Coordinates of C-alpha atoms and ligand atoms in Angstrom, one line a residue:
X1 CA 62.1 50.3 91.2
X2 CA 59.4 52.4 92.7
X3 CA 55.9 51.9 91.4
X4 CA 53.7 54.8 90.3
X5 CA 50.0 54.9 89.5
X6 CA 47.7 57.8 88.5
X7 CA 44.1 57.8 87.8
X8 CA 41.6 60.5 86.6
X9 CA 38.0 59.7 85.9
X10 CA 34.3 59.7 86.7
X11 CA 34.6 57.4 89.6
X12 CA 36.1 57.5 93.1
X13 CA 39.8 57.1 92.4
X14 CA 41.4 56.3 95.8
X15 CA 40.5 52.6 95.8
X16 CA 41.7 52.3 92.2
X17 CA 45.1 54.0 92.9
X18 CA 45.5 52.1 96.1
X19 CA 44.8 48.7 94.4
X20 CA 47.1 49.7 91.6
X21 CA 49.9 50.3 94.0
X22 CA 49.2 47.0 95.7
X23 CA 50.0 45.2 92.3
X24 CA 53.2 47.2 91.9
X25 CA 54.5 46.8 95.4
X26 CA 57.1 44.3 94.1
X27 CA 58.8 47.4 92.7
X28 CA 59.6 48.8 96.2
X29 CA 58.1 48.8 99.6
X30 CA 60.1 51.3 101.7
X31 CA 57.2 53.8 101.9
X32 CA 54.1 54.8 100.1
X33 CA 51.9 57.8 99.4
X34 CA 49.0 59.2 97.5
X35 CA 48.2 62.8 96.4
X36 CA 44.5 63.3 95.5
X37 CA 42.4 66.3 94.7
X38 CA 39.5 66.9 97.0
X39 CA 37.6 70.1 97.6
X40 CA 39.6 71.6 94.8
X41 CA 42.8 71.2 96.5
X42 CA 45.7 68.7 96.5
X43 CA 45.9 66.5 99.6
X44 CA 48.8 64.3 100.4
X45 CA 48.9 61.2 102.6
X46 CA 52.1 59.2 103.1
X47 CA 53.5 56.6 105.4
X48 CA 56.8 54.8 106.1
X49 CA 57.0 51.1 105.3
X50 CA 54.8 48.9 103.3
X51 CA 51.7 50.1 101.5
X52 CA 49.4 48.5 104.1
X53 CA 50.5 51.2 106.6
X54 CA 48.9 53.8 104.3
X55 CA 45.5 52.0 104.2
X56 CA 44.2 53.1 107.5
X57 CA 45.1 56.7 106.8
X58 CA 43.0 56.9 103.6
X59 CA 39.3 57.6 103.5
X60 CA 38.3 55.4 100.6
X61 CA 34.8 56.9 100.6
X62 CA 35.6 60.5 99.8
X63 CA 34.8 61.5 96.3
X64 CA 38.1 62.2 94.7
X65 CA 38.3 61.8 91.0
X66 CA 42.0 62.4 90.4
X67 CA 45.1 61.0 92.2
X68 CA 48.7 59.9 91.9
X69 CA 50.3 57.3 94.1
X70 CA 53.7 55.9 94.7
X71 CA 55.4 52.9 96.4
X72 CA 59.1 53.6 97.0
X73 CA 62.4 51.9 96.8
X74 CA 64.6 54.4 98.5
X75 CA 67.6 55.8 96.6
X76 CA 68.1 59.3 98.0
X77 CA 67.5 59.5 101.7
X78 CA 66.3 57.0 104.3
X79 CA 63.0 55.1 104.1
X80 CA 61.1 57.6 106.2
X81 CA 57.8 59.5 105.9
X82 CA 59.5 62.8 104.9
X83 CA 61.3 61.2 102.0
X84 CA 58.2 59.3 100.9
X85 CA 56.5 60.5 97.7
X86 CA 54.5 62.5 96.5
X87 CA 56.7 65.6 96.9
X88 CA 55.0 68.9 96.7
X89 CA 56.8 72.2 96.1
X90 CA 54.8 75.4 95.3
X91 CA 52.1 74.4 92.8
X92 CA 53.6 71.0 91.7
X93 CA 53.2 67.6 93.3
X94 CA 55.2 64.7 91.9
X95 CA 55.7 61.0 92.1
X96 CA 58.9 59.7 90.5
X97 CA 60.5 56.4 89.5
X98 CA 64.2 56.8 88.6
X99 CA 67.2 58.8 89.6
X100 CA 68.1 62.4 88.8
X101 CA 71.9 62.5 88.5
X102 CA 72.3 66.3 88.5
X103 CA 69.9 66.9 91.4
X104 CA 72.6 68.5 93.6
X105 CA 73.4 71.2 90.9
X106 CA 69.7 71.8 90.4
X107 CA 69.0 72.0 94.1
X108 CA 71.8 74.5 94.6
X109 CA 70.4 76.6 91.8
X110 CA 66.9 76.5 93.3
X111 CA 68.2 77.2 96.8
X112 CA 69.6 80.4 95.4
X113 CA 66.2 81.2 94.0
X114 CA 64.7 80.9 97.4
X115 CA 63.3 77.4 97.3
X116 CA 63.5 75.3 100.5
X117 CA 63.5 71.5 100.8
X118 CA 62.1 69.2 103.4
X119 CA 63.4 65.9 102.1
X120 CA 66.7 64.4 101.0
X121 CA 65.2 63.2 97.7
X122 CA 66.0 64.1 94.1
X123 CA 62.3 64.0 93.5
X124 CA 61.6 67.1 95.6
X125 CA 64.0 68.9 93.3
X126 CA 61.9 68.0 90.3
X127 CA 58.8 69.5 91.9
X128 CA 60.7 72.7 92.7
X129 CA 62.1 72.9 89.2
X130 CA 58.7 72.5 87.7
X131 CA 57.4 75.2 89.9
X132 CA 60.3 77.5 89.1
X133 CA 59.9 76.9 85.3
X134 CA 56.2 77.4 85.6
X135 CA 56.8 80.9 87.0
X136 CA 58.9 81.6 83.9
X137 CA 56.8 79.9 81.3
X138 CA 53.3 80.5 82.7
X139 CA 52.2 77.3 81.0
X140 CA 52.2 73.8 82.5
X141 CA 53.2 71.9 79.4
X142 CA 56.0 74.3 78.6
X143 CA 57.2 74.2 82.2
X144 CA 57.3 70.3 82.0
X145 CA 59.1 70.5 78.7
X146 CA 61.7 72.9 80.0
X147 CA 62.2 70.8 83.2
X148 CA 62.6 67.7 81.1
X149 CA 65.5 69.3 79.2
X150 CA 67.2 70.2 82.4
X151 CA 67.0 66.7 84.1
X152 CA 69.9 64.3 83.7
X153 CA 69.2 60.7 84.7
X154 CA 66.1 58.5 84.5
X155 CA 62.6 59.4 85.3
X156 CA 59.0 58.3 85.0
X157 CA 56.8 61.0 86.5
X158 CA 53.2 61.6 87.5
X159 CA 52.6 65.3 88.0
X160 CA 49.7 67.3 89.5
X161 CA 49.6 71.1 89.3
X162 CA 47.2 73.0 91.7
X163 CA 46.4 75.5 88.8
X164 CA 44.9 72.6 86.8
X165 CA 42.9 70.2 89.0
X166 CA 41.4 68.3 86.1
X167 CA 44.5 66.8 84.5
X168 CA 47.4 64.6 85.5
X169 CA 50.6 65.1 83.5
X170 CA 53.2 62.4 82.9
X171 CA 56.6 62.2 81.5
X172 CA 59.3 59.5 81.1
X173 CA 62.9 59.0 80.2
X174 CA 64.5 55.5 80.6
X175 CA 62.1 54.4 83.3
X176 CA 58.9 52.5 82.3
X177 CA 55.5 54.1 82.1
X178 CA 52.3 53.0 80.4
X179 CA 49.0 54.7 79.9
X180 CA 45.6 53.1 79.6
X181 CA 41.9 54.0 79.2
X182 CA 38.7 52.4 80.4
X183 CA 35.1 53.5 80.4
X184 CA 35.4 55.3 83.7
X185 CA 38.7 57.1 83.2
X186 CA 42.4 57.1 82.4
X187 CA 45.5 55.7 84.0
X188 CA 49.2 56.0 84.2
X189 CA 51.2 53.2 85.7
X190 CA 54.7 51.7 85.9
X191 CA 53.5 48.3 84.8
X192 CA 50.6 46.3 83.5
X193 CA 49.5 44.6 86.7
X194 CA 48.1 48.0 87.9
X195 CA 45.7 48.2 85.0
X196 CA 44.8 44.6 84.1
X197 CA 41.7 44.5 86.2
X198 CA 40.2 47.3 84.0
X199 CA 41.6 46.8 80.6
X200 CA 44.2 44.9 78.6
X201 CA 44.8 47.8 76.1
X202 CA 47.7 50.1 76.9
X203 CA 49.8 52.9 75.4
X204 CA 53.6 53.0 75.7
X205 CA 55.0 56.4 76.3
X206 CA 58.2 56.9 74.5
X207 CA 61.3 58.5 76.0
X208 CA 60.9 62.3 76.5
X209 CA 57.2 62.3 75.5
X210 CA 54.7 64.1 77.8
X211 CA 51.2 62.9 78.4
X212 CA 48.1 64.7 79.7
X213 CA 45.3 62.7 81.1
X214 CA 41.8 63.9 82.0
X215 CA 38.6 62.0 82.6
X216 CA 37.8 62.0 78.9
X217 CA 41.0 61.5 77.1
X218 CA 44.7 61.0 77.0
X219 CA 46.8 63.3 74.9
X220 CA 50.5 62.6 74.0
X221 CA 52.9 65.3 73.0
X222 CA 56.2 64.6 71.3
X223 CA 59.5 66.2 71.9
X224 CA 58.4 69.4 70.1
X225 CA 55.1 69.5 72.1
X226 CA 53.1 68.5 69.0
X227 CA 50.2 66.1 69.6
X228 CA 51.0 62.6 68.5
X229 CA 48.7 59.8 67.2
X230 CA 48.1 57.2 69.9
X231 CA 48.9 53.6 69.3
X232 CA 47.4 50.9 71.5
X233 CA 49.1 47.7 72.5
X234 CA 47.3 44.6 73.8
X235 CA 48.4 42.5 76.8
X236 CA 47.6 38.9 75.9
X237 CA 48.3 37.3 79.2
X238 CA 45.6 36.2 81.6
X239 CA 44.4 38.3 84.6
X240 CA 45.1 35.4 86.9
X241 CA 48.8 35.6 85.9
X242 CA 49.1 38.5 88.4
X243 CA 47.2 36.8 91.2
X244 CA 48.3 34.2 93.7
X245 CA 45.6 31.7 92.8
X246 CA 45.6 30.0 96.2
X247 CA 49.3 29.8 96.7
X248 CA 50.7 31.2 99.9
X249 CA 53.4 33.2 98.0
X250 CA 53.9 34.3 94.4
X251 CA 57.3 32.7 94.5
X252 CA 55.8 29.3 95.1
X253 CA 53.1 29.8 92.5
X254 CA 55.8 30.9 90.0
X255 CA 58.0 27.8 90.7
X256 CA 54.9 25.7 90.1
X257 CA 54.5 27.3 86.7
X258 CA 57.9 26.3 85.5
X259 CA 56.8 23.3 83.4
X260 CA 54.3 25.4 81.6
X261 CA 56.8 28.2 81.1
X262 CA 59.4 25.8 79.7
X263 CA 56.8 24.4 77.3
X264 CA 55.6 27.8 76.1
X265 CA 59.1 29.1 75.6
X266 CA 60.1 26.0 73.6
X267 CA 56.9 26.0 71.5
X268 CA 57.5 29.6 70.5
X269 CA 60.8 28.8 68.8
X270 CA 61.0 25.1 68.2
X271 CA 58.5 22.7 66.6
X272 CA 60.8 19.7 66.9
X273 CA 62.7 20.4 63.7
X274 CA 66.0 22.1 63.2
X275 CA 64.4 24.1 60.5
X276 CA 62.4 26.0 63.0
X277 CA 65.5 26.8 65.0
X278 CA 67.1 28.1 61.8
X279 CA 64.0 30.3 61.2
X280 CA 64.2 31.8 64.7
X281 CA 67.9 31.9 65.3
X282 CA 69.4 31.9 61.8
X283 CA 70.7 35.5 62.3
X284 CA 73.1 34.2 64.9
X285 CA 75.2 32.6 62.1
X286 CA 76.7 36.0 61.3
X287 CA 78.5 36.3 64.6
X288 CA 81.8 34.7 65.7
X289 CA 81.7 35.9 69.3
X290 CA 79.1 36.6 71.9
X291 CA 79.2 39.0 74.8
X292 CA 76.4 38.1 77.3
X293 CA 75.6 40.9 79.6
X294 CA 73.1 40.9 82.5
X295 CA 72.6 41.4 86.2
X296 CA 71.9 39.0 89.1
X297 CA 70.1 35.8 88.2
X298 CA 70.0 36.8 84.5
X299 CA 73.8 37.0 84.7
X300 CA 73.9 33.5 86.0
X301 CA 72.0 32.2 83.0
X302 CA 74.8 33.9 81.0
X303 CA 77.4 32.0 83.0
X304 CA 75.6 28.8 82.1
X305 CA 75.3 29.8 78.5
X306 CA 79.0 30.5 78.2
X307 CA 79.8 27.1 79.4
X308 CA 77.3 25.5 77.1
X309 CA 78.0 27.5 73.9
X310 CA 81.8 27.2 74.3
X311 CA 81.6 23.4 75.0
X312 CA 79.0 22.5 72.4
X313 CA 79.3 25.1 69.7
X314 CA 83.0 26.0 69.9
X315 CA 82.2 29.7 70.0
X316 CA 83.9 32.2 72.3
X317 CA 81.6 33.7 74.8
X318 CA 82.4 36.5 77.2
X319 CA 79.8 36.9 80.1
X320 CA 79.9 39.9 82.4
X321 CA 77.7 41.7 84.8
X322 CA 76.2 44.8 83.2
X323 CA 77.3 47.3 85.9
X324 CA 81.0 46.4 85.1
X325 CA 80.6 46.0 81.4
X326 CA 79.1 49.4 80.9
X327 CA 82.2 51.2 82.1
X328 CA 85.0 48.9 80.9
X329 CA 87.0 48.7 77.7
X330 CA 85.2 46.2 75.5
X331 CA 87.1 44.2 72.9
X332 CA 84.0 43.8 70.6
X333 CA 84.0 44.2 66.9
X334 CA 81.6 43.7 64.0
X335 CA 81.8 39.9 64.5
X336 CA 80.5 40.2 68.0
X337 CA 76.8 40.1 69.1
X338 CA 76.1 41.6 72.5
X339 CA 73.3 39.6 74.2
X340 CA 71.4 41.3 76.9
X341 CA 69.4 39.1 79.3
X342 CA 66.6 40.7 81.4
X343 CA 63.3 39.6 82.8
X344 CA 62.0 43.1 83.2
X345 CA 63.7 44.6 80.2
X346 CA 64.2 47.8 82.3
X347 CA 67.3 47.0 84.4
X348 CA 69.3 50.3 84.2
X349 CA 72.8 48.7 84.0
X350 CA 71.7 46.2 81.3
X351 CA 70.0 49.0 79.3
X352 CA 73.2 51.1 79.6
X353 CA 75.3 48.2 78.4
X354 CA 73.0 47.9 75.4
X355 CA 73.2 51.6 74.6
X356 CA 77.0 51.5 74.9
X357 CA 77.2 48.6 72.4
X358 CA 74.8 50.4 70.0
X359 CA 76.8 53.6 70.4
X360 CA 79.9 51.7 69.3
X361 CA 77.9 50.3 66.3
X362 CA 77.9 46.7 67.7
X363 CA 74.8 44.6 67.1
X364 CA 72.7 43.6 70.1
X365 CA 70.2 41.0 70.9
X366 CA 67.8 41.0 73.9
X367 CA 66.4 38.0 75.7
X368 CA 63.6 39.7 77.5
X369 CA 60.4 38.7 79.3
X370 CA 58.4 41.9 79.3
X371 CA 56.9 42.9 76.0
X372 CA 58.0 46.2 74.5
X373 CA 60.2 47.0 77.5
X374 CA 63.0 49.5 76.9
X375 CA 65.7 46.8 76.3
X376 CA 63.3 44.9 73.9
X377 CA 62.6 48.1 72.0
X378 CA 66.2 49.2 71.7
X379 CA 67.9 46.0 70.8
X380 CA 68.5 45.0 67.1
X381 CA 67.1 41.5 67.7
X382 CA 64.6 40.4 70.4
X383 CA 63.9 36.9 71.7
X384 CA 61.0 36.9 74.1
X385 CA 61.0 34.5 77.0
X386 CA 57.4 33.3 77.7
X387 CA 57.4 33.3 81.5
X388 CA 54.4 35.6 81.8
X389 CA 54.3 38.3 84.5
X390 CA 56.7 37.5 87.4
X391 CA 55.6 39.1 90.6
X392 CA 57.9 37.6 93.4
X393 CA 61.0 39.8 93.7
X394 CA 63.2 36.7 93.5
X395 CA 63.1 35.4 90.0
X396 CA 62.3 31.7 89.4
X397 CA 60.2 30.9 86.3
X398 CA 61.8 33.8 84.3
X399 CA 65.2 32.3 85.1
X400 CA 64.0 28.9 83.8
X401 CA 62.7 30.6 80.6
X402 CA 66.0 32.3 80.0
X403 CA 67.9 29.0 80.4
X404 CA 65.4 27.5 78.0
X405 CA 66.3 30.1 75.3
X406 CA 70.0 29.5 75.9
X407 CA 69.5 25.7 75.5
X408 CA 67.8 26.2 72.1
X409 CA 70.6 28.7 71.0
X410 CA 73.3 26.2 72.1
X411 CA 71.5 23.4 70.2
X412 CA 71.2 25.5 67.1
X413 CA 74.8 26.8 67.2
X414 CA 76.2 23.3 67.9
X415 CA 74.2 21.9 65.0
X416 CA 75.3 24.5 62.4
X417 CA 78.9 24.2 63.5
X418 CA 78.7 20.4 63.1
X419 CA 79.6 19.8 66.7
X420 CA 76.8 17.3 67.5
X421 CA 76.1 14.1 65.7
X422 CA 72.6 13.1 64.7
X423 CA 72.2 10.7 67.6
X424 CA 73.1 13.3 70.2
X425 CA 70.8 15.8 68.5
X426 CA 67.9 13.3 68.6
X427 CA 68.6 12.6 72.3
X428 CA 68.4 16.3 73.1
X429 CA 65.1 16.7 71.2
X430 CA 63.8 13.7 73.1
X431 CA 64.8 15.3 76.4
X432 CA 63.2 18.6 75.4
X433 CA 59.9 16.7 74.9
X434 CA 60.3 15.0 78.3
X435 CA 61.3 18.0 80.3
X436 CA 57.9 19.4 81.3
X437 CA 57.1 16.1 82.9
X438 CA 60.5 16.0 84.7
X439 CA 60.1 19.5 85.9
X440 CA 56.7 18.7 87.4
X441 CA 58.1 15.5 89.0
X442 CA 60.9 17.5 90.7
X443 CA 58.4 20.1 91.9
X444 CA 56.2 17.3 93.3
X445 CA 59.1 16.0 95.3
X446 CA 59.2 19.2 97.3
X447 CA 58.8 17.5 100.7
X448 CA 62.3 16.0 100.3
X449 CA 63.8 19.5 99.9
X450 CA 61.6 20.9 102.7
X451 CA 62.8 18.2 105.1
X452 CA 66.4 19.3 104.4
X453 CA 65.4 23.0 104.8
X454 CA 64.0 22.2 108.2
X455 CA 67.4 20.8 109.2
X456 CA 69.5 23.8 108.0
X457 CA 67.4 26.9 108.3
X458 CA 68.8 28.1 111.5
X459 CA 72.4 28.3 110.2
X460 CA 74.1 31.7 109.8
X461 CA 76.0 30.6 106.7
X462 CA 75.6 28.0 104.0
X463 CA 78.0 27.1 101.2
X464 CA 77.3 26.0 97.7
X465 CA 80.0 24.2 95.6
X466 CA 80.2 22.8 92.1
X467 CA 82.5 22.7 89.1
X468 CA 81.9 24.1 85.6
X469 CA 78.2 24.2 84.9
X470 CA 77.5 23.2 88.5
X471 CA 79.4 26.2 89.8
X472 CA 77.1 28.4 87.7
X473 CA 74.1 26.5 89.2
X474 CA 75.7 27.0 92.7
X475 CA 75.8 30.8 92.0
X476 CA 72.1 30.9 91.4
X477 CA 71.3 28.5 94.3
X478 CA 73.3 30.7 96.7
X479 CA 71.7 33.9 95.4
X480 CA 68.2 32.5 95.8
X481 CA 68.8 31.4 99.3
X482 CA 70.5 34.6 100.6
X483 CA 68.2 37.1 99.0
X484 CA 65.0 35.7 100.5
X485 CA 66.3 34.1 103.8
X486 CA 69.1 36.6 104.6
X487 CA 71.5 33.7 105.4
X488 CA 75.0 34.3 104.1
X489 CA 75.2 31.8 101.3
X490 CA 78.2 31.8 99.0
X491 CA 79.1 29.8 96.0
X492 CA 82.6 28.5 95.3
X493 CA 84.2 26.4 92.6
X494 CA 84.6 23.0 94.3
X495 CA 88.3 22.9 93.5
X496 CA 89.0 26.3 94.9
X497 CA 87.9 25.6 98.5
X498 CA 91.2 24.4 99.8
X499 CA 92.9 27.6 98.6
X500 CA 91.4 29.5 101.5
X501 CA 87.7 29.1 102.0
X502 CA 87.9 25.7 103.6
X503 CA 89.0 27.4 106.8
X504 CA 85.4 28.5 107.2
X505 CA 84.1 25.0 107.4
X506 CA 83.2 24.1 111.0
X507 CA 81.4 21.2 112.6
X508 CA 78.0 20.9 110.8
X509 CA 78.5 23.8 108.4
X510 CA 76.0 23.1 105.7
X511 CA 77.5 22.7 102.2
X512 CA 75.3 22.1 99.2
X513 CA 77.4 20.3 96.7
X514 CA 76.2 20.0 93.2
X515 CA 77.5 17.5 90.7
X516 CA 75.7 16.8 87.5
X517 CA 78.5 16.9 84.9
X518 CA 79.6 13.3 84.5
X519 CA 83.0 14.3 83.0
X520 CA 84.1 15.9 86.3
X521 CA 81.8 14.3 88.8
X522 CA 84.6 12.3 90.4
X523 CA 86.7 15.4 90.9
X524 CA 83.8 17.1 92.6
X525 CA 83.2 14.1 94.8
X526 CA 86.9 14.2 95.9
X527 CA 86.4 17.8 96.9
X528 CA 83.2 16.9 98.9
X529 CA 85.1 14.2 100.7
X530 CA 87.7 16.8 101.8
X531 CA 85.0 19.0 103.4
X532 CA 83.2 16.0 104.8
X533 CA 86.5 15.1 106.5
X534 CA 86.2 18.5 108.3
X535 CA 82.7 17.6 109.5
X536 CA 80.7 19.7 107.2
X537 CA 77.0 18.9 106.8
X538 CA 76.9 17.8 103.1
X539 CA 73.8 18.0 101.0
X540 CA 74.6 16.3 97.8
X541 CA 72.6 17.3 94.7
X542 CA 73.2 15.1 91.7
X543 CA 71.6 13.3 88.7
X544 CA 73.6 10.2 89.5
X545 CA 73.4 8.1 92.7
X546 CA 76.9 7.7 94.0
X547 CA 78.5 4.4 94.9
X548 CA 79.5 5.3 98.4
X549 CA 78.0 7.6 101.0
X550 CA 79.9 10.8 101.6
X551 CA 76.9 13.0 102.3
X552 CA 74.3 13.7 105.0
X553 CA 71.4 14.2 102.6
X554 CA 71.0 13.4 99.0
X555 CA 68.8 15.2 96.5
X556 CA 68.5 13.1 93.4
X557 CA 67.6 15.1 90.3
X558 CA 66.6 13.8 86.9
X559 CA 69.3 13.2 84.4
X560 CA 69.0 14.9 81.0
X561 CA 71.5 16.2 78.4
X562 CA 73.8 18.8 79.8
X563 CA 72.3 21.4 77.5
X564 CA 69.1 21.1 79.5
X565 CA 70.4 19.9 82.8
X566 CA 70.6 23.3 84.7
X567 CA 66.8 23.8 84.2
X568 CA 66.3 20.7 86.4
X569 CA 69.2 21.4 88.8
X570 CA 67.8 24.7 89.9
X571 CA 64.3 23.5 91.0
X572 CA 65.2 21.8 94.3
X573 CA 67.5 24.8 95.1
X574 CA 64.6 27.2 94.6
X575 CA 62.2 25.2 96.7
X576 CA 64.9 24.7 99.4
X577 CA 65.5 28.4 99.5
X578 CA 61.7 29.0 99.7
X579 CA 61.3 26.7 102.7
X580 CA 64.4 28.0 104.6
X581 CA 63.0 31.6 104.2
X582 CA 59.5 30.4 105.3
X583 CA 60.9 28.8 108.4
X584 CA 62.8 32.0 109.2
X585 CA 59.5 33.9 108.8
X586 CA 60.9 36.2 106.1
X587 CA 58.8 38.2 103.7
X588 CA 59.4 35.8 100.8
X589 CA 57.8 37.8 98.0
X590 CA 59.2 41.1 99.2
X591 CA 62.7 40.6 100.6
X592 CA 64.3 43.2 102.7
X593 CA 66.0 46.1 100.8
X594 CA 65.1 44.6 97.4
X595 CA 62.8 45.4 94.6
X596 CA 62.0 43.9 91.2
X597 CA 63.0 45.8 88.1
X598 CA 66.1 47.7 89.1
X599 CA 65.7 50.9 87.1
X600 CA 68.5 52.7 88.9
X601 CA 72.2 52.3 88.4
Ligands
F6R701 C1 67.3 37.6 91.8 C2 66.8 38.6 90.8 C3 67.7 39.6 90.3 C4 67.5 39.9 88.8 C5 68.3 41.0 88.4 C6 68.1 41.3 86.9 O1 66.3 36.7 92.2 O2 65.6 38.5 90.5 O3 69.0 39.2 90.5 O4 67.7 38.7 88.1 O5 68.0 42.2 89.1 O6 66.8 41.7 86.6 P1 66.2 41.6 85.2 O7 66.2 40.2 84.7 O8 64.8 42.2 85.3 O9 67.1 42.5 84.3

């Protein structure tokens, strides 16, 4: 949430900072701003709305060599120009990603000291606190250090001080921040896409470390303000992974990468033998229970995993959304492994759930996409998904990669618990090999889903129903549709409808009914017939062609073992959501009010 970029170097920095912000706009797009040093003074330009609104206001030809920029996802105060970052108080100008929980107390203290505030943000309070502490300490580093100890919450900060126009200062706690160097200067940024056009080498700032960047070098100070040796990391992905490559939207590009993502995730942990699964997942043997904790779509993969692991491996799984889990009584013990699932590895609630478990001395495992992200760094075990950078705010390929990991884990646990016979194991392995082709085939069939989208896109509400695994698939189908098209789409267990919700079914209300589990397919079909009898417009999604016609449209998906089936079930639903949003002229990659990487609670 919120993207920050800073650059100091030998070259004109405004295009660099602006382009960096463009690559981070997925983190927030409520307003944007840049502070730059020109004629020995700090200038600030900011605008409401998307970054493009800032473009005309910037003179890209002026020779400024040092700047910090911000693209905002509003937390404190409306998305207006006054609340846009950077925020300047006295000698300090700040861009911030995170939330300061004690900002009211700090603000009251600073008001008493004579400070005045223009915005409603917590960030302006940081600027004032830095200025106040600078007056006391008379030293920038010491002032930042003192401020850091007074802030409660999460923060990644880029800081300029008018008494030192050659350096940018940076600081982080619980919000991501990387640093990087290239021949012409030094960067700070919230994420790798902002630097990848210049270098693939980056530095991870640890919690509570302070960095100082000038045109020649980066210096990092530890908690005691002692200089620390710098360690570089290498980003191995391709530059093109953060570009659209001819696709109209990142979301469409990312759906089209799902076969490759599945293959790469499988190849990282499974060479076709159960021995390789034992090497990668052998540590799971120690645990008798799993708590799967995540948010949004990542949570949905946990709902699917619960069903698979309980059914096939006979192990109790508790799945819960992180924002609830972090504050509730947990019945975990030394036999429990808490599994955190996160694409970004920075989601605040998921990170807090991890810290809670660690605090209670419970072992944790992260299933994470972003290398060295906070969740990856803090968990006891890490399994990386191999989705590559995901830019569209709505997750698609990362979701598929998380399901892929859970398929492998289920297979492994079912195998060691002797719950699958040899024939079934061989069938699953055969299906794993076939899956990339089947994923591609389903994506190629997009016109079928688009035709259906054309029929339903004008509706105000759309229902998804399913049982068991297909209810979990419905949850994700409904989320994908609502978040990018703003249509109220809700998922229900097919058997539950008649206990209340069926009263919402009117003539031609679209209902997307999913039935892939052959053990309960007939039960789901009976439920579909009940809603068809009430004139719903039924879109039936199944891996088996039914004997009679009780639907208006049919999406036939490929049939594979249930351990893998959800990976194929979600593809038509993602493409259907995409086309519905496109028909409604929605901003598909940057849906209203949302941002990727939710680093606030
Ligand atoms: C929906 C979506 C979100 C994320 C959720 C968790 O399309 O992307 O629901 O799944 O915010 O994010 P991560 O996986 O980064 O923890």
